[in-house]
C-alpha cells in the first residue's frame, strides 16, 4: 500500500463510520494555542474538547500536517528522525468513547491494513483497567500482549494547559531481525508504535496536573502515516517508503551519488530529502524565512539543504526539482501545494540564492577566524564563539563548521558553542514562557466568556461590560491607573487584527476609570482581546462599560483597506492574473501590499498603476459587504487571499462590478471617500515577490507636501533659483567631485609608489643566502601592510630565499610577514618567522598560508623591539647563526 492509499483507506474507513472528513489545519496554529507549529491532529479541535465552542459534528477524521522541531539536527543522522509528518486521526466529541475507539482501530489495522493480529501489542495507562478489559474482552487481544505503562508513556497532553487523558497505543512486532522479543517495554525498534488512542477526559494545567474533568468524554487518536507505511511496505525505516524514495532519488541524481554507500553521503541525502519536503509544506502555509520563531526554523532547514547539497558537489539549485516531486506526490491530498506552487518555489529559491551569498560571506569570516588564531597557543581549536557567530549570523550549521575546521586540522570548541546555544535557547524559552502566562489567562477567560459579539461593522461604540481583565501576571479583579491590561468584552465595536488590517484603537470607559486601547487582537474561540492600559481611575471585572473606537483612525484604516482592494485589482488588471496578493498591511493612512511578479515595475508602470487606481477611486463606486457560502463566493470568482482560513460562511467585499474579495475587514462605503492613493515605492522581497508601499487620503497629501519642501531645500542648497535647475546643478557638482577624486587618487598613488621604492631600498642580504626587509610603516592599517608586504615579497621572488616583515600601529600593534617560495622551501614559514615578534607585542596571529602571516598584539610600544627579533629568527630558521 503506498502512502496515498494508506491515507485514503484511513479517512474513508472513518467516513464510512459517520466521521466528517475535516481538512488538515494550517501548520501555523492560532496564536492562543501557544504552539509554534501544529504538532498533533487534535490541535484544531481544542476548543471543542474544552467546551469553548460547539462542535459542528460529533465525529471527525483528518490527516493533519504536523511538525516537530525539537531534533532538526538529528535528521539525516538517524533512520527515524523527521520534522514534518502526517498524522491520521479520528475524533469523537462527546460521542463514542473507549470501546468504539478500540474496536475501530483494531478493525482497520487487521482487516483494512491486513496486519496479522498475532503481531499486535497494545499498552494501557496504569490506572485504566477499563481499557485493559476492553482490549481483552471486547476486542480480543490476549492479556499477555496488553502492557501497562505509566504517565510518561501513556498519559497524553499537549504540553501546555489544555485537554488531556490516559491513552492506549498499538504496536506492531517487526520480528527478530529488529531486536529481542518481549513487547514494547523491551524494545521499541522491533515493536514499533503505529497508533495512539487518547481518551480525552480531563483538563490539565501547564504542569499536567488535573484541573477539572472535561464537559464530555472524547476521543483523540493519532497514527503517524510514515510509520504505518514503514510497516505495511515492510521496509526498515520511513526513508525507504514510497513517501521518501522519490525525493532521495532526485538528490541522488543531482549529486551523482548513491544512498547506502557511504555514511556521510547518506546523511546529506536524507537531510536534502526530508528538509525539502518539510520546507515545501511550511512555505505553502505561509511561513517565510526569518530570524525568529517559525521563520527561523524554515531558514535553518533551507540552509541545511543548501550546504549539504554543496557538500555533495551540487552547485546549482536543488530545491526546485524536489518541490516538484513533493507537489506531484502530495498535491491531491494537500491542494494548497498545487495552488501555491510558484510561490513556494520563489520563496525557497530566493533563500537558496541568498544563502549562496551568505555561504560565501560566512566562508570569508571562517577564513579570517583561522587567520586570527594565535600561533603561540597550540589549542588546535576554533573558538566556540566563532562557530556560534557563523551559525547565528551566517546560518552555518555547527556540523558544517566542524567539517570545514577539520580540513585545517582543527576541531571546534563544541562545549563553548553548546553553552552559547543553551544561553540563546534559554533566553528564547523565557520569552515564550512570559508570553504564555498572559496567553493562558486570556484563554481561560475567553473560555468562560464564550466569544465576543462584534458590532464594529455597523457602529463605532457600544454599551457593554468588562467580561474579564488580565494583567501582566494573570487575571485581575481590579486594575489601577497605569496597569497594562488585556480586556475581554462580551460585545465590542473594536476590530481585531486580521486579513492584514491592524486592530482598532480607542477607549473603554467604566464608572470608575478609563482604559486606553492601543491594539485589538483575535483571541481563542472568536474573542477579541483589547490590549491597553488603565489611563485613569480603576477598572473592575464585571463593570458596565462604554467602548468607543477611535473614529478618525478607523476611518483612515477603512480608506486604506478599500484602497488595498483597488490596488490589488489594478495590479492584476495591468500585469496579469498572476499578480496575486501574498500578504498585506492595512493601517491608518498607509498600506503595504505584497504580490507575485517576476520583475521590477518601472517608473512608467508604477505611474500608470497609480493613475489607474486613482481613476477607479474617483469613479466613486459603492463598496458592499455581504455574507455567503464559500462555494457561492468561489463561483463568483472572489479572490481568496493566500494563507487565510475560511469557514463555510464567508464575507465578501465587492467594489462596483470589478473587485470581489473574501475579506473580513472594514471599508468606506464609496471609493470616493478614499480620495487618493500615492505609491511610495516598489521593491523586491524575494525572487518573484514584489512589495508596494503607498499612502492613502490626507496622509498621501502630507507626503507630497513634504517631498515638495525637500525639493525646495535641495534647490536652495545647490544655489539654484528654481527646482528645474536643481538636477542639472547636482549633476555638474557630482562630475566635478569625480574629477577631483581622480586627481587626488593620482597624487596618492605617486606617494604610495615612493613608499614602496623607499621600502625596497631597505632590503638587506642575510648570510649570503637570502634577502630580508624589515621595517615599520607608519599610518598603514593591516590591509595596507599586507598589500605592501606582498608586493615587495613578489619582487624578491626571483632572488631566492627572502622575507618581508612590516609593522604598523594603526588599530593596535600589527605585523605582517610575507615569505618567498624559495624561503618556504627552506623551512621558513611566515608564521614561524613571526612567532617571537608576536610574543613581543603581547599577542598572536595565525594562518595556514606558509607564505603569509599576520599577527596583532596589545603593545604598540614594543613594535620596534618585535621587528628587532626578525633577522635572528630568519637566520635561525634558515639554519645559519645569527
Ligand atoms: N494527540 C495524540 C498524539 O498526538 C493522539 O492524536 O499522539
Short mmCIF file of N, CA, C and O and ligand atoms in Angstrom, two decimals, residues 40 42 68 87 156 196 198 220-222, ligand 1:
data_model
loop_
_atom_site.label_atom_id
_atom_site.label_comp_id
_atom_site.label_asym_id
_atom_site.label_seq_id
_atom_site.Cartn_x
_atom_site.Cartn_y
_atom_site.Cartn_z
N UNK A 40 -0.09 18.10 16.43
CA UNK A 40 -0.95 16.93 16.61
C UNK A 40 -2.28 17.17 15.90
O UNK A 40 -2.69 18.32 15.71
N UNK A 42 -5.11 16.79 16.98
CA UNK A 42 -6.16 17.36 17.81
C UNK A 42 -6.08 18.87 17.96
O UNK A 42 -7.01 19.50 18.44
N UNK A 68 7.49 18.70 14.17
CA UNK A 68 8.14 18.71 15.47
C UNK A 68 9.59 19.15 15.27
O UNK A 68 10.35 18.49 14.58
N UNK A 87 -0.24 13.05 10.45
CA UNK A 87 -0.88 12.27 11.50
C UNK A 87 -2.33 11.99 11.12
O UNK A 87 -3.13 12.92 10.95
N UNK A 156 -1.53 11.42 27.77
CA UNK A 156 -1.21 12.39 26.71
C UNK A 156 -1.77 13.76 27.01
O UNK A 156 -2.92 13.91 27.39
N UNK A 196 -1.84 5.95 18.51
CA UNK A 196 -2.05 6.36 19.89
C UNK A 196 -3.51 6.77 20.07
O UNK A 196 -3.99 7.66 19.38
N UNK A 198 -6.11 8.38 22.49
CA UNK A 198 -6.19 9.17 23.73
C UNK A 198 -7.65 9.28 24.17
O UNK A 198 -8.51 9.63 23.36
N UNK A 220 -9.41 11.17 20.90
CA UNK A 220 -8.44 11.81 20.00
C UNK A 220 -7.41 10.76 19.66
O UNK A 220 -6.71 10.27 20.55
N UNK A 221 -7.35 10.33 18.42
CA UNK A 221 -6.31 9.35 18.09
C UNK A 221 -5.34 9.92 17.08
O UNK A 221 -5.68 10.83 16.33
N UNK A 222 -4.15 9.39 17.09
CA UNK A 222 -3.13 9.85 16.14
C UNK A 222 -2.28 8.69 15.68
O UNK A 222 -1.79 7.90 16.48
N1 LIG B 1 -2.89 13.70 20.39
C1 LIG B 1 -2.32 12.40 20.33
C2 LIG B 1 -0.95 12.39 19.70
O1 LIG B 1 -0.54 13.37 19.14
C3 LIG B 1 -3.23 11.46 19.57
O2 LIG B 1 -3.68 12.05 18.41
O3 LIG B 1 -0.26 11.41 19.78
#
